[in-house]
PDB file of C-alpha atoms in Angstrom:
ATOM      1  CA  UNK A 246     117.510  85.447 102.438  1.00 91.00           C
ATOM      2  CA  UNK A 247     115.964  85.619  98.982  1.00 94.00           C
ATOM      3  CA  UNK A 248     112.342  86.678  98.455  1.00 96.00           C
ATOM      4  CA  UNK A 249     110.611  86.307  95.102  1.00 97.00           C
ATOM      5  CA  UNK A 250     109.377  89.734  93.980  1.00 97.00           C
ATOM      6  CA  UNK A 251     107.064  90.555  91.092  1.00 98.00           C
ATOM      7  CA  UNK A 252     106.738  94.157  89.951  1.00 98.00           C
ATOM      8  CA  UNK A 253     103.189  94.760  88.715  1.00 97.00           C
ATOM      9  CA  UNK A 254     104.152  98.170  87.331  1.00 94.00           C
ATOM     10  CA  UNK A 255     107.368  98.363  85.298  1.00 91.00           C
ATOM     11  CA  UNK A 256     107.669 102.119  85.838  1.00 93.00           C
ATOM     12  CA  UNK A 257     108.248 101.869  89.596  1.00 96.00           C
ATOM     13  CA  UNK A 258     111.394 101.109  91.540  1.00 95.00           C
ATOM     14  CA  UNK A 259     111.231  97.842  93.493  1.00 97.00           C
ATOM     15  CA  UNK A 260     111.366  97.914  97.284  1.00 97.00           C
ATOM     16  CA  UNK A 261     114.823  98.872  98.490  1.00 96.00           C
ATOM     17  CA  UNK A 262     116.755  99.607 101.656  1.00 96.00           C
ATOM     18  CA  UNK A 263     117.959 103.206 101.996  1.00 94.00           C
ATOM     19  CA  UNK A 264     121.064 102.269 104.023  1.00 96.00           C
ATOM     20  CA  UNK A 265     123.026  99.103 104.764  1.00 96.00           C
ATOM     21  CA  UNK A 266     121.591  97.419 107.847  1.00 96.00           C
ATOM     22  CA  UNK A 267     118.147  99.060 107.591  1.00 96.00           C
ATOM     23  CA  UNK A 268     115.309  96.802 108.729  1.00 96.00           C
ATOM     24  CA  UNK A 269     112.650  98.303 106.455  1.00 97.00           C
ATOM     25  CA  UNK A 270     112.594  98.345 102.659  1.00 97.00           C
ATOM     26  CA  UNK A 271     110.769 101.339 101.193  1.00 97.00           C
ATOM     27  CA  UNK A 272     107.504 100.802  99.331  1.00 98.00           C
ATOM     28  CA  UNK A 273     106.283 103.370  96.787  1.00 97.00           C
ATOM     29  CA  UNK A 274     102.864 104.527  95.641  1.00 97.00           C
ATOM     30  CA  UNK A 275     101.901 103.639  92.107  1.00 97.00           C
ATOM     31  CA  UNK A 276      99.325 106.454  91.937  1.00 98.00           C
ATOM     32  CA  UNK A 277      99.179 110.214  92.467  1.00 98.00           C
ATOM     33  CA  UNK A 278      96.747 111.205  95.217  1.00 97.00           C
ATOM     34  CA  UNK A 279      95.870 113.801  97.841  1.00 97.00           C
ATOM     35  CA  UNK A 280      94.893 112.807 101.377  1.00 97.00           C
ATOM     36  CA  UNK A 281      92.735 115.435 103.008  1.00 97.00           C
ATOM     37  CA  UNK A 282      92.955 115.968 106.792  1.00 97.00           C
ATOM     38  CA  UNK A 283      91.534 112.887 108.524  1.00 96.00           C
ATOM     39  CA  UNK A 284      91.164 110.991 105.231  1.00 97.00           C
ATOM     40  CA  UNK A 285      92.351 107.412 104.722  1.00 97.00           C
ATOM     41  CA  UNK A 286      92.969 105.596 101.446  1.00 97.00           C
ATOM     42  CA  UNK A 287      94.073 102.166 100.260  1.00 97.00           C
ATOM     43  CA  UNK A 288      97.166 102.845  98.132  1.00 98.00           C
ATOM     44  CA  UNK A 289      98.586 100.276  95.674  1.00 98.00           C
ATOM     45  CA  UNK A 290     102.373  99.730  95.585  1.00 98.00           C
ATOM     46  CA  UNK A 291     102.763  97.687  92.390  1.00 98.00           C
ATOM     47  CA  UNK A 292     104.571  94.949  94.364  1.00 98.00           C
ATOM     48  CA  UNK A 293     103.708  91.279  94.891  1.00 98.00           C
ATOM     49  CA  UNK A 294     105.827  88.815  96.899  1.00 97.00           C
ATOM     50  CA  UNK A 295     106.215  85.096  97.477  1.00 98.00           C
ATOM     51  CA  UNK A 296     107.488  84.887 101.037  1.00 98.00           C
ATOM     52  CA  UNK A 297     108.859  81.576 102.267  1.00 96.00           C
ATOM     53  CA  UNK A 298     106.695  79.661 104.747  1.00 96.00           C
ATOM     54  CA  UNK A 299     107.610  80.793 108.263  1.00 97.00           C
ATOM     55  CA  UNK A 300     108.005  84.454 107.273  1.00 98.00           C
ATOM     56  CA  UNK A 301     105.695  87.470 107.043  1.00 98.00           C
ATOM     57  CA  UNK A 302     106.141  91.051 105.864  1.00 98.00           C
ATOM     58  CA  UNK A 303     105.028  93.830 108.193  1.00 98.00           C
ATOM     59  CA  UNK A 304     104.170  97.251 106.732  1.00 97.00           C
ATOM     60  CA  UNK A 305     105.149 100.189 108.948  1.00 96.00           C
ATOM     61  CA  UNK A 306     104.805 103.968 108.584  1.00 95.00           C
ATOM     62  CA  UNK A 307     107.866 105.911 107.452  1.00 92.00           C
ATOM     63  CA  UNK A 308     109.037 107.940 110.437  1.00 87.00           C
ATOM     64  CA  UNK A 309     109.801 111.129 108.484  1.00 87.00           C
ATOM     65  CA  UNK A 310     106.352 111.248 106.883  1.00 88.00           C
ATOM     66  CA  UNK A 311     104.734 110.528 110.230  1.00 85.00           C
ATOM     67  CA  UNK A 312     106.675 113.233 112.070  1.00 85.00           C
ATOM     68  CA  UNK A 313     106.628 115.953 109.412  1.00 89.00           C
ATOM     69  CA  UNK A 314     103.199 115.372 107.837  1.00 88.00           C
ATOM     70  CA  UNK A 315     101.159 113.141 110.160  1.00 88.00           C
ATOM     71  CA  UNK A 316     101.001 110.324 107.594  1.00 93.00           C
ATOM     72  CA  UNK A 317     100.567 106.899 109.153  1.00 95.00           C
ATOM     73  CA  UNK A 318      99.520 103.355 108.308  1.00 95.00           C
ATOM     74  CA  UNK A 319      96.062 102.723 109.772  1.00 94.00           C
ATOM     75  CA  UNK A 320      96.587  99.101 110.814  1.00 91.00           C
ATOM     76  CA  UNK A 321     100.279  99.461 111.603  1.00 90.00           C
ATOM     77  CA  UNK A 322     101.897  97.209 111.149  1.00 94.00           C
ATOM     78  CA  UNK A 323      99.956  95.745 108.247  1.00 94.00           C
ATOM     79  CA  UNK A 324     100.624  92.035 107.815  1.00 96.00           C
ATOM     80  CA  UNK A 325     101.463  90.264 104.544  1.00 97.00           C
ATOM     81  CA  UNK A 326     101.205  86.510 105.045  1.00 97.00           C
ATOM     82  CA  UNK A 327     103.488  84.009 103.310  1.00 96.00           C
ATOM     83  CA  UNK A 328     100.622  82.586 101.253  1.00 96.00           C
ATOM     84  CA  UNK A 329      99.457  85.950  99.833  1.00 98.00           C
ATOM     85  CA  UNK A 330     100.432  86.543  96.200  1.00 98.00           C
ATOM     86  CA  UNK A 331      98.414  89.672  95.364  1.00 98.00           C
ATOM     87  CA  UNK A 332      99.484  93.298  95.176  1.00 98.00           C
ATOM     88  CA  UNK A 333     100.612  94.841  98.442  1.00 98.00           C
ATOM     89  CA  UNK A 334      98.477  97.873  99.204  1.00 98.00           C
ATOM     90  CA  UNK A 335      98.863 100.185 102.184  1.00 97.00           C
ATOM     91  CA  UNK A 336      96.014 101.875 104.070  1.00 97.00           C
ATOM     92  CA  UNK A 337      97.318 105.390 104.740  1.00 97.00           C
ATOM     93  CA  UNK A 338      95.787 108.004 107.049  1.00 97.00           C
ATOM     94  CA  UNK A 339      96.441 111.739 107.191  1.00 97.00           C
ATOM     95  CA  UNK A 340      96.332 112.528 110.920  1.00 96.00           C
ATOM     96  CA  UNK A 341      96.966 116.246 110.386  1.00 95.00           C
ATOM     97  CA  UNK A 342      93.871 118.270 111.266  1.00 95.00           C
ATOM     98  CA  UNK A 343      94.406 121.105 108.776  1.00 96.00           C
ATOM     99  CA  UNK A 344      96.802 120.241 105.940  1.00 96.00           C
ATOM    100  CA  UNK A 345      96.277 117.865 102.998  1.00 97.00           C
ATOM    101  CA  UNK A 346      99.177 115.606 101.927  1.00 96.00           C
ATOM    102  CA  UNK A 347      99.983 115.317  98.223  1.00 97.00           C
ATOM    103  CA  UNK A 348     101.855 112.199  97.128  1.00 97.00           C
ATOM    104  CA  UNK A 349     103.089 111.460  93.617  1.00 98.00           C
ATOM    105  CA  UNK A 350     103.600 108.161  91.829  1.00 98.00           C
ATOM    106  CA  UNK A 351     106.952 106.732  92.980  1.00 97.00           C
ATOM    107  CA  UNK A 352     107.005 108.526  96.348  1.00 96.00           C
ATOM    108  CA  UNK A 353     108.052 106.330  99.259  1.00 96.00           C
ATOM    109  CA  UNK A 354     104.980 105.801 101.446  1.00 96.00           C
ATOM    110  CA  UNK A 355     105.756 102.970 103.887  1.00 97.00           C
ATOM    111  CA  UNK A 356     108.427 100.493 104.853  1.00 97.00           C
ATOM    112  CA  UNK A 357     108.273  96.717 104.768  1.00 98.00           C
ATOM    113  CA  UNK A 358     110.024  94.606 107.404  1.00 98.00           C
ATOM    114  CA  UNK A 359     110.334  90.882 106.704  1.00 98.00           C
ATOM    115  CA  UNK A 360     110.488  88.690 109.804  1.00 98.00           C
ATOM    116  CA  UNK A 361     110.445  85.061 110.768  1.00 98.00           C
ATOM    117  CA  UNK A 362     107.168  84.067 112.446  1.00 97.00           C
ATOM    118  CA  UNK A 363     106.068  80.991 114.343  1.00 96.00           C
ATOM    119  CA  UNK A 364     102.851  79.077 113.801  1.00 93.00           C
ATOM    120  CA  UNK A 365     101.284  78.300 117.160  1.00 95.00           C
ATOM    121  CA  UNK A 366      99.495  75.143 118.146  1.00 96.00           C
ATOM    122  CA  UNK A 367      96.641  76.156 120.438  1.00 96.00           C
ATOM    123  CA  UNK A 368      95.819  73.948 123.423  1.00 96.00           C
ATOM    124  CA  UNK A 369      92.450  74.411 125.130  1.00 97.00           C
ATOM    125  CA  UNK A 370      92.729  74.435 128.937  1.00 96.00           C
ATOM    126  CA  UNK A 371      90.362  75.126 131.827  1.00 96.00           C
ATOM    127  CA  UNK A 372      92.858  77.373 133.650  1.00 94.00           C
ATOM    128  CA  UNK A 373      95.947  79.318 132.591  1.00 91.00           C
ATOM    129  CA  UNK A 374      99.261  79.085 134.414  1.00 94.00           C
ATOM    130  CA  UNK A 375     100.033  81.871 136.905  1.00 91.00           C
ATOM    131  CA  UNK A 376     102.302  84.821 136.102  1.00 89.00           C
ATOM    132  CA  UNK A 377     103.659  87.863 137.936  1.00 85.00           C
ATOM    133  CA  UNK A 378     101.489  90.191 135.864  1.00 81.00           C
ATOM    134  CA  UNK A 379      98.322  88.141 136.094  1.00 82.00           C
ATOM    135  CA  UNK A 380      95.307  89.849 134.516  1.00 80.00           C
ATOM    136  CA  UNK A 381      96.682  93.414 134.782  1.00 77.00           C
ATOM    137  CA  UNK A 382      95.960  95.087 131.448  1.00 77.00           C
ATOM    138  CA  UNK A 383      95.832  98.546 129.945  1.00 74.00           C
ATOM    139  CA  UNK A 384      97.589 101.069 132.163  1.00 71.00           C
ATOM    140  CA  UNK A 385      98.241  98.568 134.948  1.00 71.00           C
ATOM    141  CA  UNK A 386     101.931  99.502 135.202  1.00 73.00           C
ATOM    142  CA  UNK A 387     101.440 103.275 135.268  1.00 73.00           C
ATOM    143  CA  UNK A 388     103.909 104.672 132.773  1.00 72.00           C
ATOM    144  CA  UNK A 389     103.745 108.421 133.317  1.00 70.00           C
ATOM    145  CA  UNK A 390     103.926 110.914 136.125  1.00 71.00           C
ATOM    146  CA  UNK A 391     100.706 112.802 136.869  1.00 68.00           C
ATOM    147  CA  UNK A 392     100.914 116.540 136.287  1.00 72.00           C
ATOM    148  CA  UNK A 393     100.426 118.734 139.385  1.00 73.00           C
ATOM    149  CA  UNK A 394      96.874 120.041 139.741  1.00 69.00           C
TER     150      UNK A 394
END
């Protein structure tokens, strides 16, 4: 699949996949910045796309930065719609409670996964069809063993 890509900053590398078969292409920061503990910031990447209709780009945290430094994407995954032509920016959050994170221009800050998406046609109904799960929501399936008291 081919995606039109416009670099808004000639000094940055375009998004790229680190290894063959990777799902996420790395996005880079176009600015130097420090994120203090608990701080969030909207970070520009210098990238604009023209995605084909029926596709969207989803912006995910990079696992190494998340594990080693507590850096995450606030609204993970962030969504880039096919009709959007502006600069992709990423809202980053430093979840570490004590240590600032320093990032330099060109550092990889997030990964972008491009996926096919469907457009739904919504039908208003008075009642929904039955299912095994029903209305069971948050925590309804358990999911962890209780620790002994």
